[in-house]
Amino acid sequence: MNFADSEIVGAILSKEHYLITKEIDQADYILINTCAIRDNAEQRIRKRLRELKALQRQRQWVKIGILGCMAERLKQQLMEEEDNVSFIVGPDAYRKLPEMLAHIHDGEKLAETLLSDSETYADIEPVRYDTNGITAYISIMRGCQNYCAYCVVPYTRGRERSRDPQTIVNEAKELFAKGYREVTLLGQNVNSYKWVSGDGTVGFPQLMALVAEVSPLLRVRFATSHPKDLSDDLLKVMAKYDNICKCIHLPVQSGSERMLKLMNRRYTPEWYLDRIAAIRHYLPTCSITTDVIAGFCTETEEDHQATLEMFRKVRYDYAYMFKFSMRPNTYAEKHLNDDVPDDVKTRRLEEIIALQGDIALENNQKEIGKEYEVLIEGVSHRSDAQLFGRNSQNKVIVFDRGGLQPGQYTNVRVTRCTSATLIGEVTDK
Ligand code: 5AD
Ligand code: SF4
């Protein structure tokens, strides 16, 4: 999400003839796009700001701006606390950046943090950074109003709003024409994507079909789904199109009914497992990944065991695993106690990580002998003689280069694995 936002900021500034550089020693303005989801993300930014003071002593005209969720959360307070920050811009105010940069004088500080009910940056064609020229993100909606009890996002990114489907399809077509072969449609809760116009209503399953029809050679992925809203209609559309990747990220957060209720997730473990069963029914080859939080307020050993049990039942292919971090202004901060001691949170997190490591390895071992179509993304980090790509399930596969090039599709048979990577050989020479 933040990466996609940085690409929008790049486009807004390039249009006004600002040049973008990755060389920090050449920059007159340093823009830091920030996340506020966990405290350690914010602490990293504060450390980076301290480090940048040395650079500012040598290049005194350099101005630093903080963009994104941390800017939105802290507003002016951030500039008071961090004396080397000159401007802050919230996630809905990026269009103001050129004007701010043009008018900011030495010693002055500017802030734009108004949230909007309508801004989707729909008309902006993002500048693609760090691109492999093959895979790209397309933002399809902004904001979130689910108000999970632990989460700061509804306060930093504002209300949910969807982007005109035609602009999304056009962006996908342009990327395909430029040689891209995979797009990931992004939103905090893509299942509630909805666009109403004179021509009718486009929901997320219809949007997926529209993008999938751009070309059978363009792979389509999406993130993130909320389990309460994952519909059979979407699964049917995924089954219908070969180029919609068979991979679903379905954050569970906890396996305990009591925790899920306290988290305001609005589903039960039974509901979640029913959605998993539906995925397995419509999409037998689909991989499933998740997010989980260890040590949310009042979590008992029994609740934690329920999470481990959920992991054993679902057998995720990958999981993003976090220790609960209390965030200001959330429901949890106002009404609940962060009462699980840090060492207990750490131990529970480590137990989840260890279990998930075993499951991922066992899942990968079952892949040995299977053959997959792989979209080649680049040269392996380990050896120039090898390429890497992903299968539809989003698993990374490494194989000998042969005469192949990034951007091509090839068939690969899996011969070995680790818990993170599959290793294989090309079968269609
Ligand atoms: N503490 C820990 N993890 C969190 N997440 C969101 N808020 C918090 C928090 N306060 C995790 C959730 C979410 C992912 C993006 O970040 O698992 O799905
Ligand atoms: Fe946060 Fe919940 Fe919205 Fe995800 S769905 S961004 S966890 S409030």
XYZ file of C-alpha atoms and ligand atoms in Angstrom:
455
model
C 0.000 0.000 0.000
C 2.731 2.454 0.939
C 4.776 1.496 -2.062
C 1.796 2.255 -4.311
C 1.348 5.598 -2.537
C 4.998 6.518 -3.123
C 4.434 5.866 -6.830
C 1.501 8.308 -6.779
C 3.598 10.939 -5.004
C 6.323 10.413 -7.629
C 3.809 11.004 -10.399
C 2.392 14.178 -8.806
C 5.852 15.710 -8.370
C 7.236 14.596 -11.759
C 4.321 16.308 -13.482
C 5.440 19.573 -11.893
C 8.974 18.968 -13.210
C 10.571 17.801 -9.990
C 13.246 15.206 -10.688
C 13.284 12.040 -8.622
C 16.595 10.666 -7.415
C 17.512 7.628 -5.390
C 20.868 9.243 -4.527
C 20.199 10.907 -1.214
C 23.290 13.139 -1.623
C 21.706 14.722 -4.678
C 18.288 15.405 -3.158
C 17.080 18.873 -2.193
C 13.957 17.412 -0.646
C 13.805 14.096 1.177
C 10.335 12.594 1.368
C 9.763 9.749 3.817
C 6.580 7.755 3.350
C 5.568 6.276 6.688
C 3.493 3.519 8.261
C 1.885 3.815 11.689
C 0.514 0.312 12.088
C 2.916 -0.805 14.802
C 5.054 1.217 17.157
C 8.321 -0.217 15.816
C 7.519 1.147 12.326
C 7.327 4.633 13.824
C 10.482 4.160 15.895
C 12.404 3.252 12.747
C 11.351 6.533 11.139
C 12.468 8.504 14.195
C 15.858 6.805 14.054
C 16.165 7.604 10.345
C 15.375 11.262 11.053
C 18.183 11.413 13.618
C 20.587 9.855 11.116
C 19.633 12.434 8.475
C 20.812 15.284 10.713
C 24.427 14.671 9.651
C 23.468 15.043 5.998
C 21.540 18.226 6.766
C 24.568 19.738 8.477
C 26.486 19.424 5.195
C 23.608 20.368 2.891
C 21.745 22.916 4.966
C 19.127 23.695 2.326
C 17.816 20.127 2.295
C 14.246 19.888 3.550
C 12.711 16.727 4.960
C 9.024 15.870 4.680
C 7.083 13.088 6.374
C 4.291 11.551 4.292
C 1.626 8.961 5.006
C 0.092 7.459 8.109
C 2.560 8.652 10.738
C 2.113 12.208 9.433
C -1.651 11.785 9.661
C -1.566 10.311 13.144
C 0.740 12.861 14.759
C 0.089 15.967 12.627
C 1.882 19.108 13.964
C 3.108 17.180 16.994
C 5.571 15.407 14.731
C 7.206 18.672 13.643
C 7.431 19.853 17.236
C 9.128 16.619 18.269
C 11.392 16.303 15.237
C 13.079 19.642 14.613
C 14.563 18.664 11.239
C 11.165 17.989 9.632
C 9.877 20.883 7.475
C 6.606 19.526 6.134
C 4.129 16.764 6.778
C 1.509 15.470 4.355
C -1.262 12.971 5.128
C -2.333 10.178 2.705
C -5.170 12.187 1.125
C -3.201 15.422 0.624
C -0.460 14.392 -1.801
C -1.822 16.680 -4.534
C -0.839 19.621 -2.297
C 2.838 18.627 -2.343
C 4.047 20.650 -5.384
C 2.461 23.819 -4.013
C 3.911 23.155 -0.572
C 7.416 22.576 -1.919
C 7.211 25.717 -4.066
C 6.190 27.904 -1.159
C 8.095 26.544 1.779
C 10.762 29.015 2.973
C 13.752 28.377 5.190
C 12.761 27.993 8.795
C 9.112 27.541 7.852
C 7.044 24.431 8.557
C 3.929 23.315 6.670
C 1.326 20.612 7.321
C -1.525 19.205 5.204
C -3.369 16.359 6.877
C -6.997 16.769 5.880
C -8.607 13.381 5.137
C -11.045 13.146 2.226
C -14.152 11.055 1.525
C -13.487 11.031 -2.202
C -9.752 11.192 -3.024
C -8.629 8.038 -4.872
C -5.927 9.567 -7.116
C -7.854 7.788 -9.892
C -6.536 10.035 -12.659
C -2.873 9.740 -11.673
C -0.683 7.343 -13.573
C 1.851 6.227 -10.968
C 5.585 6.508 -11.606
C 6.929 2.967 -11.211
C 9.930 2.756 -8.882
C 12.347 -0.113 -8.335
C 10.459 -1.902 -11.013
C 11.352 -5.217 -12.573
C 9.112 -4.151 -15.491
C 7.030 -7.303 -14.962
C 4.934 -6.976 -11.789
C 3.102 -3.863 -10.565
C 0.566 -2.737 -7.964
C -2.705 -0.999 -8.763
C -4.514 0.753 -5.936
C -8.272 0.142 -6.340
C -9.608 1.694 -3.155
C -8.457 3.691 -0.163
C -9.300 3.880 3.500
C -10.951 1.409 5.849
C -13.883 1.603 8.201
C -13.787 -1.804 9.824
C -12.384 -0.426 13.065
C -10.671 -3.563 14.264
C -10.011 -2.785 17.926
C -6.200 -2.874 17.609
C -5.838 -0.999 14.335
C -4.878 2.591 13.595
C -5.615 2.463 9.847
C -9.221 3.797 9.955
C -7.854 6.875 11.748
C -4.887 7.463 9.439
C -6.345 6.589 6.034
C -9.931 7.749 6.446
C -13.165 6.344 5.106
C -13.447 3.633 2.502
C -13.777 4.786 -1.119
C -13.458 2.891 -4.398
C -11.854 3.999 -7.614
C -13.639 4.130 -10.990
C -13.242 0.638 -12.550
C -12.550 2.113 -15.993
C -9.440 3.898 -14.684
C -8.295 0.615 -13.082
C -8.775 -1.362 -16.310
C -7.001 1.370 -18.293
C -4.057 1.273 -15.907
C -3.861 -2.523 -16.289
C -3.999 -2.194 -20.102
C -1.232 0.401 -20.134
C 0.958 -1.762 -17.910
C 0.375 -4.779 -20.144
C 1.271 -2.726 -23.247
C 4.528 -1.730 -21.544
C 5.431 -5.395 -21.025
C 4.161 -5.952 -17.486
C 2.719 -9.428 -16.950
C 1.258 -9.263 -13.446
C -0.829 -6.737 -11.520
C -1.842 -6.861 -7.869
C -5.047 -4.992 -7.036
C -4.656 -3.325 -3.656
C -7.026 -2.180 -0.917
C -7.369 -2.598 2.861
C -10.514 -4.666 2.318
C -10.893 -5.380 -1.402
C -14.080 -7.407 -0.900
C -15.974 -4.211 -0.166
C -14.895 -2.585 -3.432
C -18.017 -1.027 -4.951
C -18.526 1.444 -7.781
C -22.029 2.691 -8.524
C -22.748 4.575 -11.741
C -25.470 5.003 -14.366
C -24.294 1.721 -15.939
C -24.928 -0.248 -12.745
C -22.821 -1.466 -9.848
C -19.373 -3.020 -10.120
C -18.378 -5.134 -7.115
C -15.039 -6.800 -6.516
C -15.785 -10.077 -8.381
C -16.866 -8.097 -11.469
C -13.794 -5.881 -11.216
C -11.539 -8.948 -11.080
C -13.218 -10.316 -14.215
C -12.768 -6.985 -16.035
C -9.047 -6.875 -15.228
C -8.576 -10.587 -16.012
C -10.027 -9.963 -19.466
C -7.352 -7.389 -20.328
C -5.253 -10.367 -21.542
C -4.893 -14.050 -20.671
C -1.161 -13.292 -20.431
C -1.687 -10.764 -17.641
C -1.760 -12.359 -14.205
C -4.032 -10.759 -11.632
C -3.577 -10.908 -7.853
C -5.242 -9.008 -5.037
C -4.770 -8.080 -1.385
C -6.252 -7.916 1.183
C -9.463 -9.848 1.818
C -11.441 -9.547 5.032
C -12.772 -12.993 6.052
C -16.186 -11.563 6.973
C -16.709 -10.444 3.345
C -15.029 -13.162 1.249
C -17.823 -14.278 -1.060
C -18.407 -17.457 -3.078
C -18.969 -15.164 -6.084
C -15.348 -14.063 -5.916
C -14.146 -17.665 -5.618
C -16.209 -18.597 -8.687
C -14.666 -15.759 -10.714
C -11.210 -16.869 -9.558
C -11.974 -20.411 -10.707
C -13.192 -19.190 -14.103
C -10.046 -17.309 -15.134
C -6.723 -19.146 -15.359
C -4.873 -15.844 -15.161
C -6.376 -14.932 -11.770
C -3.756 -16.264 -9.416
C -4.754 -19.003 -7.038
C -3.583 -17.384 -3.850
C -5.665 -15.766 -1.115
C -4.389 -13.686 1.761
C -6.977 -14.060 4.511
C -5.829 -12.461 7.785
C -7.108 -14.527 10.707
C -5.568 -12.401 13.530
C -6.542 -14.994 16.182
C -8.043 -18.466 16.423
C -9.998 -17.671 19.586
C -13.666 -16.737 19.388
C -13.362 -14.480 22.428
C -10.336 -12.652 20.973
C -11.985 -12.211 17.570
C -14.982 -10.649 19.256
C -12.804 -8.340 21.346
C -10.857 -7.429 18.216
C -14.164 -6.507 16.498
C -13.335 -8.787 13.586
C -17.004 -9.711 13.141
C -16.458 -13.407 12.355
C -16.063 -16.541 14.455
C -13.472 -19.292 14.021
C -16.291 -21.426 12.524
C -17.087 -18.763 9.955
C -13.414 -18.440 9.091
C -13.024 -22.204 8.663
C -16.146 -22.249 6.508
C -14.482 -19.674 4.204
C -11.335 -21.844 4.103
C -13.522 -24.836 3.140
C -15.140 -22.750 0.386
C -11.707 -21.803 -0.987
C -10.627 -25.458 -0.991
C -13.914 -26.412 -2.673
C -13.850 -23.905 -5.545
C -10.065 -23.608 -5.851
C -8.411 -26.893 -4.843
C -4.926 -25.679 -5.810
C -5.190 -22.304 -4.058
C -2.532 -21.273 -1.548
C -3.683 -19.477 1.598
C -1.694 -16.960 3.619
C -2.545 -14.948 6.723
C -1.738 -12.279 9.325
C -1.837 -13.073 13.035
C -1.360 -11.064 16.225
C 0.126 -12.644 19.375
C -0.719 -11.242 22.804
C -3.707 -8.991 22.159
C -5.320 -7.524 25.305
C -6.445 -10.181 27.842
C -5.232 -13.081 25.653
C -4.975 -16.235 27.782
C -2.982 -19.379 27.221
C -6.218 -21.014 26.043
C -6.790 -18.267 23.450
C -3.223 -18.698 22.256
C -3.712 -22.469 21.938
C -6.791 -21.770 19.803
C -4.593 -19.745 17.435
C -2.073 -22.589 17.177
C -4.979 -24.956 16.522
C -6.245 -22.698 13.741
C -2.783 -22.794 12.139
C -2.776 -26.601 12.334
C -6.210 -26.788 10.729
C -5.655 -24.337 7.893
C -2.005 -25.158 7.185
C -1.102 -21.746 5.763
C 1.517 -21.461 3.051
C 2.821 -18.232 4.537
C 2.012 -16.018 7.524
C 2.892 -12.493 8.626
C 3.151 -12.849 12.388
C 3.121 -9.898 14.810
C 3.343 -9.160 18.486
C 0.473 -6.924 19.576
C 1.496 -3.280 19.815
C -0.939 -0.850 21.469
C -1.731 2.045 19.114
C -2.969 5.453 20.219
C -6.658 6.334 19.671
C -7.754 2.803 18.837
C -10.640 1.114 20.639
C -8.115 -1.074 22.448
C -6.236 1.932 23.759
C -9.412 3.587 25.013
C -11.154 0.564 26.503
C -8.778 -2.384 27.013
C -5.608 -3.154 28.959
C -2.361 -4.150 27.280
C -2.004 -6.743 30.012
C -0.078 -9.586 28.364
C 3.541 -9.196 29.559
C 6.058 -8.617 26.778
C 7.966 -11.850 27.442
C 4.707 -13.810 27.175
C 3.857 -12.079 23.871
C 7.330 -12.915 22.589
C 7.080 -16.547 23.634
C 3.647 -16.948 22.039
C 4.840 -15.285 18.846
C 7.849 -17.605 18.739
C 5.579 -20.631 19.153
C 3.443 -19.498 16.230
C 6.541 -18.808 14.103
C 8.008 -22.258 14.873
C 4.739 -24.047 14.072
C 4.269 -22.073 10.864
C 7.878 -22.825 9.819
C 7.191 -26.564 10.120
C 3.891 -26.294 8.223
C 5.418 -24.212 5.397
C 8.215 -26.747 4.972
C 5.757 -29.680 4.935
C 3.547 -27.850 2.426
C 6.548 -27.196 0.202
C 7.715 -30.810 0.435
C 4.346 -31.820 -1.002
C 5.130 -29.650 -4.051
C 8.091 -31.830 -5.051
C 7.364 -33.541 -8.365
C 4.605 -31.076 -9.340
C 4.873 -28.923 -12.421
C 3.933 -25.238 -12.482
C 3.706 -22.408 -14.940
C 6.096 -19.753 -13.663
C 6.275 -16.079 -14.576
C 9.990 -15.272 -14.577
C 10.708 -12.155 -12.523
C 14.491 -11.898 -12.510
C 17.925 -13.325 -11.904
C 18.324 -15.262 -8.644
C 20.029 -13.318 -5.855
C 22.292 -16.291 -5.189
C 23.603 -17.013 -8.687
C 23.611 -15.327 -12.103
C 23.157 -18.756 -13.670
C 19.699 -19.072 -12.134
C 16.406 -17.284 -12.594
C 13.509 -16.962 -10.194
C 9.806 -16.542 -10.691
C 6.501 -17.342 -9.037
C 3.779 -19.810 -9.705
C 0.120 -18.861 -9.568
C 0.172 -19.737 -5.842
C 2.760 -16.967 -5.340
C 5.497 -19.390 -4.360
C 9.008 -18.437 -5.417
C 10.683 -21.033 -7.667
C 14.387 -20.954 -8.592
C 15.739 -22.787 -11.647
C 18.647 -22.846 -14.127
C 18.606 -20.044 -16.606
C 18.824 -21.839 -19.948
C 17.988 -19.347 -22.685
C 15.072 -17.823 -20.764
C 14.432 -14.166 -19.954
C 12.530 -12.317 -17.199
C 8.969 -11.544 -18.314
C 8.521 -14.929 -20.024
C 6.346 -17.771 -18.814
C 7.892 -21.203 -18.494
C 6.965 -24.578 -17.012
C 9.026 -25.810 -14.105
C 8.980 -29.099 -12.223
C 9.771 -28.805 -8.507
C 12.710 -31.004 -7.465
C 13.711 -29.667 -4.029
C 12.594 -27.086 -1.462
C 13.262 -25.102 1.692
C 10.473 -23.650 3.868
C 10.651 -20.424 1.821
C 11.641 -21.450 -1.718
C 11.008 -24.146 -4.287
C 13.838 -25.286 -6.550
C 13.039 -26.853 -9.887
C 13.948 -27.595 -13.481
C 12.463 -26.230 -16.678
C 10.399 -28.835 -18.520
C 9.480 -27.020 -21.757
C 12.853 -26.740 -23.478
N -0.304 -4.624 16.679
C 0.197 -5.692 15.998
N -0.160 -6.003 14.739
C -1.070 -5.201 14.130
N -1.616 -5.257 12.906
C -2.467 -4.224 12.774
N -2.486 -3.491 13.895
C -1.625 -4.090 14.772
C -1.221 -3.801 16.092
N -1.707 -2.771 16.772
C -1.325 -6.314 11.941
C -2.588 -7.101 11.579
C -2.861 -6.618 10.166
C -1.479 -6.346 9.649
C -1.396 -5.491 8.436
O -0.843 -5.728 10.736
O -2.271 -8.477 11.581
O -3.552 -7.576 9.388
Fe -7.049 -2.384 10.169
Fe -9.097 -4.091 10.379
Fe -9.104 -2.179 8.457
Fe -7.410 -4.257 8.251
S -9.671 -4.380 8.202
S -6.936 -2.058 7.949
S -6.904 -4.639 10.410
S -9.199 -1.850 10.682
